[in-house]
CSV table of C-alpha atoms and ligand atoms in Angstrom, one decimal:
chain,number,residue,atom,x,y,z
A,27,MET,CA,-26.8,125.0,75.3
A,28,THR,CA,-24.8,122.8,77.9
A,29,LYS,CA,-24.6,119.1,77.1
A,30,ASN,CA,-24.6,116.7,80.3
A,31,ILE,CA,-22.8,113.4,80.7
A,32,LYS,CA,-24.5,111.1,83.3
A,33,VAL,CA,-21.9,108.4,84.4
A,34,LYS,CA,-23.7,105.2,83.9
A,35,ARG,CA,-21.5,102.9,86.4
A,36,LEU,CA,-18.9,103.5,89.1
A,37,PRO,CA,-15.8,101.1,89.7
A,38,LYS,CA,-16.5,98.1,91.9
A,39,ASP,CA,-13.1,96.3,92.8
A,40,PRO,CA,-13.7,92.6,93.7
A,41,GLY,CA,-11.7,91.6,96.9
A,42,PRO,CA,-8.8,93.6,98.6
A,43,ALA,CA,-6.0,95.4,96.8
A,44,ALA,CA,-3.7,93.2,98.7
A,45,TRP,CA,-0.5,95.2,98.0
A,46,ASN,CA,-2.2,98.0,99.6
A,47,SER,CA,-3.6,96.0,102.5
A,48,ILE,CA,-0.2,94.7,103.6
A,49,LEU,CA,1.1,98.2,104.0
A,50,PRO,CA,0.8,100.6,107.1
A,51,THR,CA,-2.3,102.9,107.2
A,52,ALA,CA,-2.3,105.1,104.1
A,53,THR,CA,-2.3,109.1,104.1
A,54,GLU,CA,-6.2,109.9,103.7
A,55,TYR,CA,-7.2,112.6,101.3
A,56,PRO,CA,-10.4,114.6,101.8
A,57,GLN,CA,-13.8,113.8,100.1
A,58,LEU,CA,-15.0,116.6,97.9
A,59,ASN,CA,-18.1,118.0,99.7
A,60,SER,CA,-18.1,121.5,98.4
A,61,ASP,CA,-18.3,123.5,95.1
A,62,ILE,CA,-14.9,124.3,94.0
A,63,SER,CA,-13.0,125.6,91.0
A,64,ALA,CA,-9.7,124.4,89.3
A,65,ASP,CA,-7.9,125.0,86.0
A,66,TRP,CA,-7.5,121.4,85.5
A,67,VAL,CA,-9.2,118.3,86.7
A,68,VAL,CA,-7.9,114.8,86.4
A,69,VAL,CA,-10.5,112.1,87.0
A,70,GLY,CA,-9.0,108.8,88.2
A,71,GLY,CA,-6.0,108.1,90.6
A,72,GLY,CA,-4.4,105.2,88.7
A,73,PHE,CA,-1.1,105.4,86.8
A,74,ALA,CA,-2.7,107.3,84.0
A,75,GLY,CA,-4.1,110.0,86.4
A,76,LEU,CA,-1.0,110.4,88.4
A,77,ALA,CA,1.0,110.7,85.4
A,78,ALA,CA,-1.3,113.3,83.9
A,79,ALA,CA,-1.4,115.3,87.1
A,80,ARG,CA,2.6,115.2,87.3
A,81,ARG,CA,3.0,116.1,83.6
A,82,LEU,CA,0.4,119.0,84.1
A,83,SER,CA,2.3,120.4,87.1
A,84,GLN,CA,5.5,120.5,84.9
A,85,LEU,CA,3.7,122.3,82.1
A,86,VAL,CA,1.0,124.7,83.5
A,87,GLY,CA,3.0,126.9,85.9
A,88,ASN,CA,0.7,128.0,88.7
A,89,GLU,CA,-2.5,126.8,87.3
A,90,SER,CA,-4.6,124.8,89.8
A,91,ILE,CA,-4.8,121.0,89.4
A,92,VAL,CA,-7.4,118.8,91.2
A,93,LEU,CA,-7.5,114.9,91.1
A,94,LEU,CA,-10.8,113.2,91.8
A,95,GLU,CA,-10.6,109.4,92.8
A,96,ALA,CA,-13.9,107.5,93.2
A,97,ASN,CA,-12.6,105.1,95.8
A,98,THR,CA,-9.3,105.5,97.8
A,99,LEU,CA,-5.8,105.7,96.0
A,100,ALA,CA,-4.2,102.3,95.5
A,101,SER,CA,-7.4,100.4,96.1
A,102,GLY,CA,-8.2,100.1,92.5
A,103,PRO,CA,-6.3,98.3,89.6
A,104,ALA,CA,-3.3,100.5,90.1
A,105,GLY,CA,-2.8,98.9,93.6
A,106,ARG,CA,-3.8,95.4,92.9
A,107,ASN,CA,-1.7,94.4,89.8
A,108,SER,CA,1.5,92.4,89.7
A,109,GLY,CA,3.7,95.4,89.4
A,110,PHE,CA,5.8,94.6,86.2
A,111,MET,CA,6.7,97.8,84.2
A,112,ILE,CA,7.8,96.2,81.0
A,113,ASP,CA,9.6,98.1,78.3
A,114,LEU,CA,9.3,95.4,75.6
A,115,PRO,CA,6.1,94.5,73.5
A,116,HIS,CA,3.7,92.7,75.6
A,117,ASP,CA,0.6,92.1,73.7
A,118,LEU,CA,-1.9,90.2,75.8
A,119,ASN,CA,-4.1,89.9,72.7
A,120,SER,CA,-1.6,87.9,70.8
A,121,GLU,CA,-0.5,84.2,70.7
A,122,THR,CA,3.0,85.2,71.7
A,123,TYR,CA,3.9,88.6,73.2
A,124,ALA,CA,5.3,89.7,69.6
A,125,GLY,CA,4.0,92.1,67.2
A,126,ALA,CA,5.3,93.8,64.0
A,127,HIS,CA,8.8,94.8,63.7
A,128,ASP,CA,8.4,98.8,63.2
A,129,HIS,CA,5.4,99.0,65.5
A,130,ASP,CA,7.3,97.1,68.2
A,131,LEU,CA,10.4,99.3,68.0
A,132,GLN,CA,8.1,102.4,68.5
A,133,GLN,CA,6.3,100.6,71.5
A,134,ILE,CA,9.8,100.0,73.0
A,135,ARG,CA,10.7,103.8,72.5
A,136,LEU,CA,7.5,104.9,74.0
A,137,ASN,CA,7.4,102.5,76.8
A,138,ARG,CA,11.0,103.4,77.9
A,139,ALA,CA,9.9,107.1,78.0
A,140,ALA,CA,6.9,106.2,80.2
A,141,ILE,CA,9.4,103.9,82.5
A,142,ASP,CA,12.0,107.0,82.6
A,143,PHE,CA,9.1,109.2,83.6
A,144,ALA,CA,8.1,106.8,86.5
A,145,ARG,CA,11.8,106.5,87.5
A,146,ASP,CA,12.1,110.3,87.7
A,147,MET,CA,9.0,110.2,90.0
A,148,ALA,CA,10.6,107.2,92.0
A,149,LYS,CA,13.9,109.3,92.5
A,150,GLU,CA,12.2,112.7,93.2
A,151,TYR,CA,9.6,111.2,95.8
A,152,GLY,CA,12.4,109.0,97.6
A,153,MET,CA,10.8,105.4,96.7
A,154,GLY,CA,13.4,102.9,97.6
A,155,SER,CA,14.2,99.9,95.7
A,156,LYS,CA,11.5,97.7,97.3
A,157,VAL,CA,9.0,100.1,95.7
A,158,PHE,CA,10.6,100.8,92.4
A,159,ASP,CA,13.3,98.1,91.4
A,160,PRO,CA,14.9,98.5,87.9
A,161,CYS,CA,15.8,94.8,88.2
A,162,GLY,CA,14.7,93.7,84.7
A,163,LYS,CA,12.2,90.8,84.3
A,164,VAL,CA,12.3,86.9,83.8
A,165,THR,CA,9.9,85.1,81.6
A,166,ALA,CA,10.1,81.5,82.4
A,167,ALA,CA,8.6,78.2,81.4
A,168,GLY,CA,8.0,74.9,83.1
A,169,SER,CA,7.1,72.7,80.2
A,170,ALA,CA,8.5,71.8,76.7
A,171,ARG,CA,5.5,73.8,75.2
A,172,GLY,CA,6.5,76.7,77.5
A,173,ASN,CA,10.0,76.4,76.2
A,174,GLY,CA,8.8,76.8,72.6
A,175,HIS,CA,7.1,80.1,73.8
A,176,ILE,CA,10.6,81.2,75.1
A,177,GLU,CA,12.4,80.3,71.8
A,178,SER,CA,10.1,82.3,69.6
A,179,TYR,CA,10.3,85.3,72.2
A,180,ARG,CA,14.2,84.9,72.0
A,181,GLN,CA,14.1,85.1,68.3
A,182,HIS,CA,11.8,88.0,68.1
A,183,LEU,CA,14.2,89.9,70.7
A,184,GLU,CA,17.0,88.8,68.3
A,185,GLY,CA,15.3,90.4,65.4
A,186,LEU,CA,14.6,93.7,67.5
A,187,GLY,CA,18.3,93.9,68.5
A,188,GLU,CA,17.4,93.7,72.0
A,189,THR,CA,19.7,92.1,74.7
A,190,TYR,CA,18.7,89.3,76.7
A,191,ARG,CA,20.2,86.3,78.7
A,192,LEU,CA,18.8,82.8,78.9
A,193,MET,CA,18.6,81.1,82.2
A,194,ASN,CA,18.7,77.3,82.7
A,195,ALA,CA,16.9,75.2,85.3
A,196,THR,CA,19.7,75.7,87.9
A,197,ASP,CA,19.8,79.5,87.4
A,198,MET,CA,16.0,79.3,87.8
A,199,LYS,CA,16.3,77.4,91.0
A,200,ASP,CA,19.0,79.6,92.4
A,201,LEU,CA,16.5,82.6,91.8
A,202,THR,CA,13.4,81.3,93.0
A,203,GLY,CA,14.3,78.3,95.3
A,204,ILE,CA,11.8,76.0,93.4
A,205,ASP,CA,12.3,73.2,90.8
A,206,PHE,CA,9.2,74.2,88.6
A,207,TYR,CA,11.1,76.2,86.0
A,208,ARG,CA,13.1,74.6,83.2
A,209,GLN,CA,14.3,77.6,81.5
A,210,GLY,CA,14.1,81.4,81.7
A,211,LEU,CA,14.8,84.4,79.7
A,212,PHE,CA,16.0,87.7,81.4
A,213,THR,CA,15.7,91.1,79.9
A,214,PRO,CA,17.2,94.1,81.6
A,215,GLY,CA,14.9,96.9,80.8
A,216,ALA,CA,11.9,96.2,83.0
A,217,VAL,CA,11.1,97.6,86.5
A,218,MET,CA,9.4,95.9,89.3
A,219,ILE,CA,7.2,98.0,91.6
A,220,GLN,CA,5.4,97.3,94.6
A,221,PRO,CA,2.3,99.0,92.9
A,222,ALA,CA,0.3,100.2,95.9
A,223,ALA,CA,3.5,101.7,97.5
A,224,PHE,CA,4.4,103.4,94.2
A,225,VAL,CA,0.9,104.9,93.8
A,226,ARG,CA,0.8,106.2,97.5
A,227,GLN,CA,4.2,107.7,97.3
A,228,ALA,CA,3.6,109.2,94.0
A,229,ALA,CA,0.5,111.0,95.3
A,230,GLN,CA,2.2,111.9,98.6
A,231,GLY,CA,5.1,113.4,96.5
A,232,MET,CA,2.6,115.5,94.4
A,233,SER,CA,0.2,116.4,97.2
A,234,SER,CA,1.7,120.0,97.6
A,235,ARG,CA,0.9,120.8,94.0
A,236,VAL,CA,-2.1,118.6,93.2
A,237,GLY,CA,-5.4,118.7,95.3
A,238,PHE,CA,-6.3,115.0,95.8
A,239,TYR,CA,-9.9,113.9,96.8
A,240,GLU,CA,-10.7,110.5,97.5
A,241,ASN,CA,-14.1,108.8,97.7
A,242,SER,CA,-15.2,111.3,95.3
A,243,PRO,CA,-16.6,109.6,92.1
A,244,VAL,CA,-17.6,111.8,89.3
A,245,THR,CA,-21.3,111.0,88.6
A,246,GLY,CA,-21.9,113.6,85.7
A,247,ILE,CA,-20.4,116.3,83.7
A,248,ASP,CA,-22.1,119.6,82.6
A,249,ILE,CA,-20.1,120.3,79.5
A,250,GLY,CA,-19.8,124.0,78.6
A,251,ALA,CA,-17.3,126.9,78.4
A,252,VAL,CA,-16.4,125.9,81.9
A,253,HIS,CA,-17.1,122.2,82.5
A,254,ARG,CA,-18.8,121.3,85.8
A,255,LEU,CA,-18.0,117.8,87.3
A,256,ILE,CA,-20.5,116.6,89.7
A,257,THR,CA,-19.3,114.3,92.4
A,258,THR,CA,-21.6,112.5,95.1
A,259,LYS,CA,-21.0,115.3,97.6
A,260,GLY,CA,-19.6,118.3,95.6
A,261,SER,CA,-18.5,119.7,92.2
A,262,VAL,CA,-15.6,121.2,90.5
A,263,ARG,CA,-15.7,123.8,87.7
A,264,ALA,CA,-12.8,123.5,85.3
A,265,LYS,CA,-11.9,124.6,81.9
A,266,ASN,CA,-9.9,121.4,81.2
A,267,VAL,CA,-10.5,117.8,82.2
A,268,ILE,CA,-8.4,114.6,81.7
A,269,LEU,CA,-10.4,111.4,82.1
A,270,ALA,CA,-7.9,108.7,83.2
A,271,VAL,CA,-10.4,106.2,84.3
A,272,ASN,CA,-9.2,103.3,82.0
A,273,GLY,CA,-12.3,101.1,81.0
A,274,HIS,CA,-14.7,103.4,82.9
A,275,ILE,CA,-14.3,105.8,80.0
A,276,GLN,CA,-17.4,103.9,78.5
A,277,SER,CA,-19.2,104.7,81.8
A,278,PHE,CA,-18.8,108.4,80.7
A,279,GLY,CA,-20.4,107.4,77.2
A,280,PHE,CA,-17.2,107.3,75.1
A,281,PHE,CA,-16.0,104.6,72.8
A,282,PRO,CA,-19.1,102.6,72.9
A,283,ARG,CA,-18.7,99.1,71.7
A,284,GLN,CA,-14.9,99.5,71.3
A,285,LEU,CA,-13.7,98.3,74.6
A,286,LEU,CA,-13.2,95.0,76.2
A,287,HIS,CA,-13.4,94.6,79.9
A,288,VAL,CA,-11.2,91.7,81.1
A,289,PHE,CA,-10.8,90.9,84.8
A,290,THR,CA,-7.6,88.9,85.9
A,291,TYR,CA,-7.2,87.6,89.4
A,292,ALA,CA,-4.6,86.9,92.1
A,293,SER,CA,-4.0,85.4,95.5
A,294,MET,CA,-1.2,86.3,98.0
A,295,THR,CA,-0.2,84.2,100.8
A,296,ARG,CA,-0.1,85.2,104.4
A,297,ALA,CA,3.3,86.4,105.7
A,298,LEU,CA,5.9,83.3,105.7
A,299,THR,CA,7.4,82.1,108.8
A,300,GLU,CA,11.3,82.1,109.1
A,301,THR,CA,11.3,78.5,108.8
A,302,GLU,CA,9.1,78.5,105.5
A,303,VAL,CA,11.4,81.3,104.1
A,304,LYS,CA,14.3,78.9,104.8
A,305,LYS,CA,12.6,76.0,103.3
A,306,LEU,CA,11.7,77.8,100.2
A,307,GLY,CA,15.2,79.2,99.4
A,308,GLY,CA,16.1,81.4,96.5
A,309,VAL,CA,16.5,85.1,96.6
A,310,SER,CA,14.3,87.4,98.7
A,311,ASP,CA,12.4,89.3,95.8
A,312,TRP,CA,11.7,88.0,92.5
A,313,GLY,CA,9.0,87.9,89.8
A,314,ILE,CA,8.3,85.6,86.9
A,315,LEU,CA,6.3,86.3,84.0
A,316,PRO,CA,4.8,83.2,82.2
A,317,ALA,CA,6.2,82.2,78.8
A,318,ASP,CA,2.7,81.3,77.8
A,319,PRO,CA,0.6,84.5,77.9
A,320,MET,CA,-2.2,82.5,79.6
A,321,GLY,CA,0.1,81.1,82.3
A,322,THR,CA,0.8,82.1,85.8
A,323,THR,CA,2.7,85.2,86.8
A,324,VAL,CA,4.5,84.6,90.4
A,325,ARG,CA,6.0,87.2,92.6
A,326,ARG,CA,8.0,86.7,95.8
A,327,SER,CA,8.2,89.9,97.8
A,328,SER,CA,10.1,90.5,101.2
A,329,ASN,CA,9.3,92.7,103.9
A,330,LEU,CA,8.7,96.2,102.8
A,331,MET,CA,7.4,98.4,105.7
A,332,GLY,CA,6.7,95.3,107.8
A,333,SER,CA,4.6,93.5,105.2
A,334,GLY,CA,6.4,90.2,105.6
A,335,ASN,CA,7.7,87.7,103.0
A,336,ARG,CA,5.0,86.4,100.8
A,337,VAL,CA,4.2,84.7,97.5
A,338,VAL,CA,1.6,86.1,95.0
A,339,VAL,CA,0.2,84.1,92.0
A,340,ARG,CA,-1.9,85.8,89.2
A,341,ASN,CA,-3.7,83.8,86.5
A,342,HIS,CA,-7.1,83.4,84.8
A,343,ALA,CA,-9.0,85.9,82.9
A,344,THR,CA,-12.6,86.6,82.3
A,345,LEU,CA,-14.4,89.1,79.9
A,346,ASN,CA,-17.1,90.9,81.9
A,347,GLN,CA,-18.7,93.6,79.7
A,348,SER,CA,-20.8,94.6,82.8
A,349,MET,CA,-17.4,95.5,84.4
A,350,GLU,CA,-18.4,93.4,87.5
A,351,VAL,CA,-17.4,89.9,88.3
A,352,THR,CA,-19.6,87.1,89.7
A,353,GLY,CA,-19.0,85.0,92.9
A,354,ARG,CA,-18.3,82.1,90.4
A,355,ASN,CA,-15.6,84.0,88.5
A,356,LEU,CA,-13.8,84.5,91.9
A,357,ARG,CA,-14.1,81.0,93.0
A,358,ASN,CA,-12.9,79.6,89.9
A,359,ALA,CA,-9.8,81.7,90.0
A,360,GLU,CA,-9.2,80.6,93.6
A,361,LYS,CA,-9.1,77.1,92.6
A,362,LEU,CA,-7.0,77.6,89.5
A,363,GLN,CA,-4.4,79.7,91.9
A,364,ASP,CA,-4.4,77.0,94.6
A,365,ARG,CA,-3.3,74.5,92.0
A,366,SER,CA,-0.7,76.7,90.5
A,367,PHE,CA,0.6,77.6,94.0
A,368,ALA,CA,0.9,73.7,95.0
A,369,ARG,CA,2.5,72.7,91.7
A,370,ARG,CA,5.3,75.3,92.1
A,371,PHE,CA,5.7,75.5,95.9
A,372,PRO,CA,5.4,72.0,97.5
A,373,MET,CA,7.7,72.9,100.4
A,374,LEU,CA,5.0,75.5,101.2
A,375,LYS,CA,2.2,73.0,101.6
A,376,GLY,CA,-0.3,74.2,104.2
A,377,VAL,CA,0.5,77.9,103.7
A,378,GLU,CA,-2.9,79.7,103.2
A,379,MET,CA,-3.8,82.5,100.9
A,380,GLU,CA,-4.5,85.6,102.9
A,381,TYR,CA,-5.9,87.7,100.1
A,382,ARG,CA,-7.8,86.9,97.1
A,383,TRP,CA,-8.8,89.6,94.5
A,384,GLY,CA,-9.7,90.3,90.9
A,385,GLY,CA,-9.1,93.5,89.0
A,386,ARG,CA,-10.0,95.3,85.7
A,387,LEU,CA,-8.1,95.6,82.6
A,388,CYS,CA,-9.2,97.3,79.4
A,389,LEU,CA,-8.2,96.0,76.0
A,390,SER,CA,-9.1,96.7,72.4
A,391,LEU,CA,-9.4,94.1,69.7
A,392,ASN,CA,-6.5,95.8,67.9
A,393,SER,CA,-4.6,96.6,71.0
A,394,MET,CA,-5.1,100.6,70.4
A,395,PRO,CA,-5.6,103.0,73.2
A,396,ALA,CA,-8.8,105.1,73.8
A,397,PHE,CA,-7.0,108.4,73.7
A,398,GLY,CA,-7.8,111.9,72.4
A,399,GLU,CA,-9.9,114.9,72.9
A,400,VAL,CA,-13.4,113.4,73.1
A,401,GLU,CA,-15.3,116.7,73.8
A,402,GLN,CA,-13.8,120.2,73.8
A,403,ARG,CA,-11.2,120.3,76.4
A,404,ILE,CA,-11.8,116.9,77.8
A,405,TRP,CA,-9.2,114.4,76.9
A,406,SER,CA,-9.4,110.6,77.4
A,407,ALA,CA,-6.2,108.7,78.5
A,408,ALA,CA,-7.7,105.1,78.4
A,409,CYS,CA,-7.5,101.5,77.5
A,410,GLN,CA,-4.0,100.4,78.4
A,411,ASN,CA,-4.3,97.0,77.0
A,412,GLY,CA,-3.3,95.1,80.0
A,413,LEU,CA,0.1,96.9,80.6
A,414,GLY,CA,-1.3,99.8,82.6
A,415,THR,CA,1.7,100.4,84.8
A,416,VAL,CA,3.6,101.7,81.6
A,417,LYS,CA,0.9,102.5,79.1
A,418,GLY,CA,-1.3,104.2,81.7
A,419,THR,CA,1.7,106.3,82.6
A,420,LEU,CA,2.3,107.0,78.9
A,421,SER,CA,-1.1,107.9,78.1
A,422,GLY,CA,-1.4,110.2,81.2
A,423,MET,CA,1.7,112.0,80.0
A,424,MET,CA,0.5,112.3,76.6
A,425,ALA,CA,-3.0,113.6,77.4
A,426,ALA,CA,-1.3,116.3,79.5
A,427,GLU,CA,1.1,117.2,76.4
A,428,HIS,CA,-1.8,117.0,74.1
A,429,ALA,CA,-3.9,119.4,76.3
A,430,VAL,CA,-1.3,121.8,77.0
A,431,LEU,CA,1.3,121.7,74.2
A,432,GLY,CA,-0.9,120.5,71.4
A,433,GLN,CA,2.1,118.9,69.9
A,434,SER,CA,5.5,117.3,70.8
A,435,GLU,CA,7.9,114.9,69.3
A,436,MET,CA,6.9,112.1,71.5
A,437,LEU,CA,3.2,112.9,71.0
A,438,SER,CA,3.5,112.7,67.2
A,439,GLU,CA,4.9,109.2,67.7
A,440,PHE,CA,2.2,108.3,70.4
A,441,LEU,CA,-0.6,109.6,68.1
A,442,ASP,CA,0.5,107.4,65.3
A,443,HIS,CA,-2.4,104.9,66.0
A,444,GLN,CA,-5.9,103.9,64.9
A,445,ALA,CA,-9.0,104.1,67.0
A,446,PRO,CA,-9.9,100.9,68.8
A,447,SER,CA,-11.9,98.6,66.4
A,448,LYS,CA,-15.6,97.9,66.8
A,449,LEU,CA,-16.5,94.8,68.8
A,450,PRO,CA,-18.8,92.0,67.5
A,451,PRO,CA,-22.2,92.2,69.0
A,452,GLU,CA,-23.3,90.4,72.2
A,453,PRO,CA,-23.8,87.7,73.2
A,454,PHE,CA,-21.4,86.4,70.6
A,455,LEU,CA,-18.6,88.6,71.9
A,456,SER,CA,-18.7,87.4,75.6
A,457,LEU,CA,-19.3,83.8,74.7
A,458,GLY,CA,-16.8,83.6,72.1
A,459,ALA,CA,-14.0,85.6,74.1
A,460,ASN,CA,-14.7,83.5,77.4
A,461,MET,CA,-14.7,80.2,75.4
A,462,THR,CA,-11.4,81.1,73.7
A,463,MET,CA,-9.7,82.3,76.9
A,464,LYS,CA,-10.7,79.1,78.7
A,465,TRP,CA,-9.4,77.0,75.7
A,466,LYS,CA,-6.0,78.9,75.8
A,467,GLU,CA,-5.9,78.2,79.6
A,468,TRP,CA,-6.2,74.4,78.9
A,469,GLN,CA,-3.6,74.7,76.3
A,470,ALA,CA,-1.2,76.3,78.5
A,471,GLY,CA,-1.2,73.0,80.6
A,472,ILE,CA,1.1,73.3,83.6
A,473,GLU,CA,2.2,76.8,82.7
A,474,LEU,CA,-1.1,77.8,84.2
B,508,FAD,C1,-4.3,91.1,89.1
B,508,FAD,C2,-3.6,92.2,88.1
B,508,FAD,C3,-2.3,92.1,87.8
B,508,FAD,C4,-1.8,93.0,86.9
B,508,FAD,N1,-0.4,93.0,86.5
B,508,FAD,C5,0.0,94.0,85.8
B,508,FAD,C6,1.4,94.1,85.6
B,508,FAD,O1,2.3,93.3,86.1
B,508,FAD,N2,1.9,95.3,84.9
B,508,FAD,C7,0.9,96.0,84.3
B,508,FAD,O2,1.5,97.0,83.5
B,508,FAD,N3,-0.2,95.9,84.5
B,508,FAD,C8,-0.8,95.1,85.1
B,508,FAD,N4,-2.2,95.0,85.4
B,508,FAD,C9,-2.9,96.0,84.7
B,508,FAD,C10,-3.0,97.4,85.4
B,508,FAD,O3,-3.2,97.3,86.8
B,508,FAD,C11,-3.9,98.3,84.9
B,508,FAD,O4,-3.6,98.4,83.4
B,508,FAD,C12,-3.7,99.8,85.2
B,508,FAD,O5,-4.1,99.9,86.6
B,508,FAD,C13,-4.4,100.7,84.4
B,508,FAD,O6,-4.0,101.9,84.8
B,508,FAD,P1,-5.1,103.3,84.8
B,508,FAD,O7,-4.5,104.4,85.5
B,508,FAD,O8,-5.3,103.5,83.3
B,508,FAD,O9,-6.4,102.8,85.4
B,508,FAD,P2,-6.8,102.3,86.8
B,508,FAD,O10,-5.6,101.8,87.6
B,508,FAD,O11,-7.9,101.4,86.7
B,508,FAD,O12,-7.3,103.7,87.4
B,508,FAD,C14,-8.4,104.3,87.0
B,508,FAD,C15,-9.0,105.0,88.3
B,508,FAD,O13,-10.2,105.6,87.9
B,508,FAD,C16,-11.1,105.5,89.0
B,508,FAD,N5,-12.3,105.8,88.4
B,508,FAD,C17,-13.2,105.2,87.6
B,508,FAD,N6,-14.4,105.8,87.4
B,508,FAD,C18,-14.2,106.9,88.2
B,508,FAD,C19,-15.2,108.1,88.4
B,508,FAD,N7,-16.4,108.1,87.8
B,508,FAD,N8,-14.9,109.0,89.3
B,508,FAD,C20,-13.6,109.1,89.7
B,508,FAD,N9,-12.7,108.1,89.6
B,508,FAD,C21,-13.0,107.0,88.9
B,508,FAD,C22,-10.9,104.2,89.4
B,508,FAD,O14,-11.4,104.1,90.8
B,508,FAD,C23,-9.4,103.9,89.4
B,508,FAD,O15,-8.7,104.0,90.5
B,508,FAD,C24,-2.6,94.1,86.1
B,508,FAD,C25,-4.0,94.0,86.7
B,508,FAD,C26,-4.6,93.1,87.6
B,508,FAD,C27,-5.9,93.3,88.0
């Protein structure tokens, strides 16, 4: 007897994916509007889906691979994030970014393997340094409280034996052109990507091997010896399925009451004029992660494919277990971002934000992924705990290895984790989490 899954919700992305909108028109992939068969189906075209498809293509010889994306590639969270691929522990659930020593060393090894996998893609598919830039990352502070976070991060890196370089206020000004930051801490292992360009170019590079379908949301699965994935206009029969849909794994009925659906928000300026670029100063491309995890991420990016010189600010987080945000959530984020921008960029007074958006993250209380074979020959590569550029890539690679090889050295290390822990019941969960995040944002002070 076959079992049926009815997908409860489809992804809704608030506002435009600005990194995608500023690029020239994208390659379009067809909508699935017939009944087809494949050996492998990957659902979801974010970092996890793309990594799963690529790893499968390396492992399964001539077997056919199809990737189904509900919307268009690079319009979901993968094309709307800040583009930091971070090799070091970056636990958004914690007071600092630090965790336990052995666990951290393991995370670093795995994160670096994922970044190397992405690096190979970047090389093979000819992504330039404006799309994939192995420039390291700077974590910075603009207040005494922020400096305290830098110091505890520094001590943690010392304990891990990681290299870093402290930057003083002058170094920070030379980099950014602004007076805001008092101190920074540079670590060399991170990569900055233009996220939408990365996703598009990765898909383009794989398109001769993988059949991509856009605007083809999976609305149900008939589970059987050969599964049948039903989309709005067609279907795919396939023996093997990888669900790379991050938090929407819950919409497929898996990991109930184990996943936190957090939204974070960002604004991007219009293209700066030449005079404004001169007034700003600093180097042409940089990114700053906030020393306080609840602070503001800032990026300045220069003219990739005619997209202009722009500044992006990201902050604010809300828990929305419905997986949709409200107009109020967006308005609150706008206010916070306008304030953060004005505080940091007085020389750009009057420069408007051209794009405002929000995007989904999926976290678990114990920061564990939602990974594994959830039904016979259906694997989940979900719950990236906020660092999806890296952990999404990792879980996609690992799902493919789990499905094809059953075991590998890296897989044993990756599988050494618990299941995401159970969440408290509603309404306590949402009330408690949103109040706590608001309180932490308030405590972040000018770091926000
Ligand atoms: C503003 C912002 C800033 C961020 N900054 C960073 C950062 O600097 N570094 C970092 O590492 N992470 C960052 N993130 C998080 C990162 O974007 C996500 O963790 C990452 O995109 C998750 O990758 P994924 O492939 O698992 O899921 P996603 O990128 O969400 O991809 C899943 C895909 O599945 C599709 N899908 C869902 N349901 C279906 C269905 N039924 N049928 C077909 N397709 C479906 C979705 O449309 C989506 O495209 C940020 C996120 C936001 C919103």
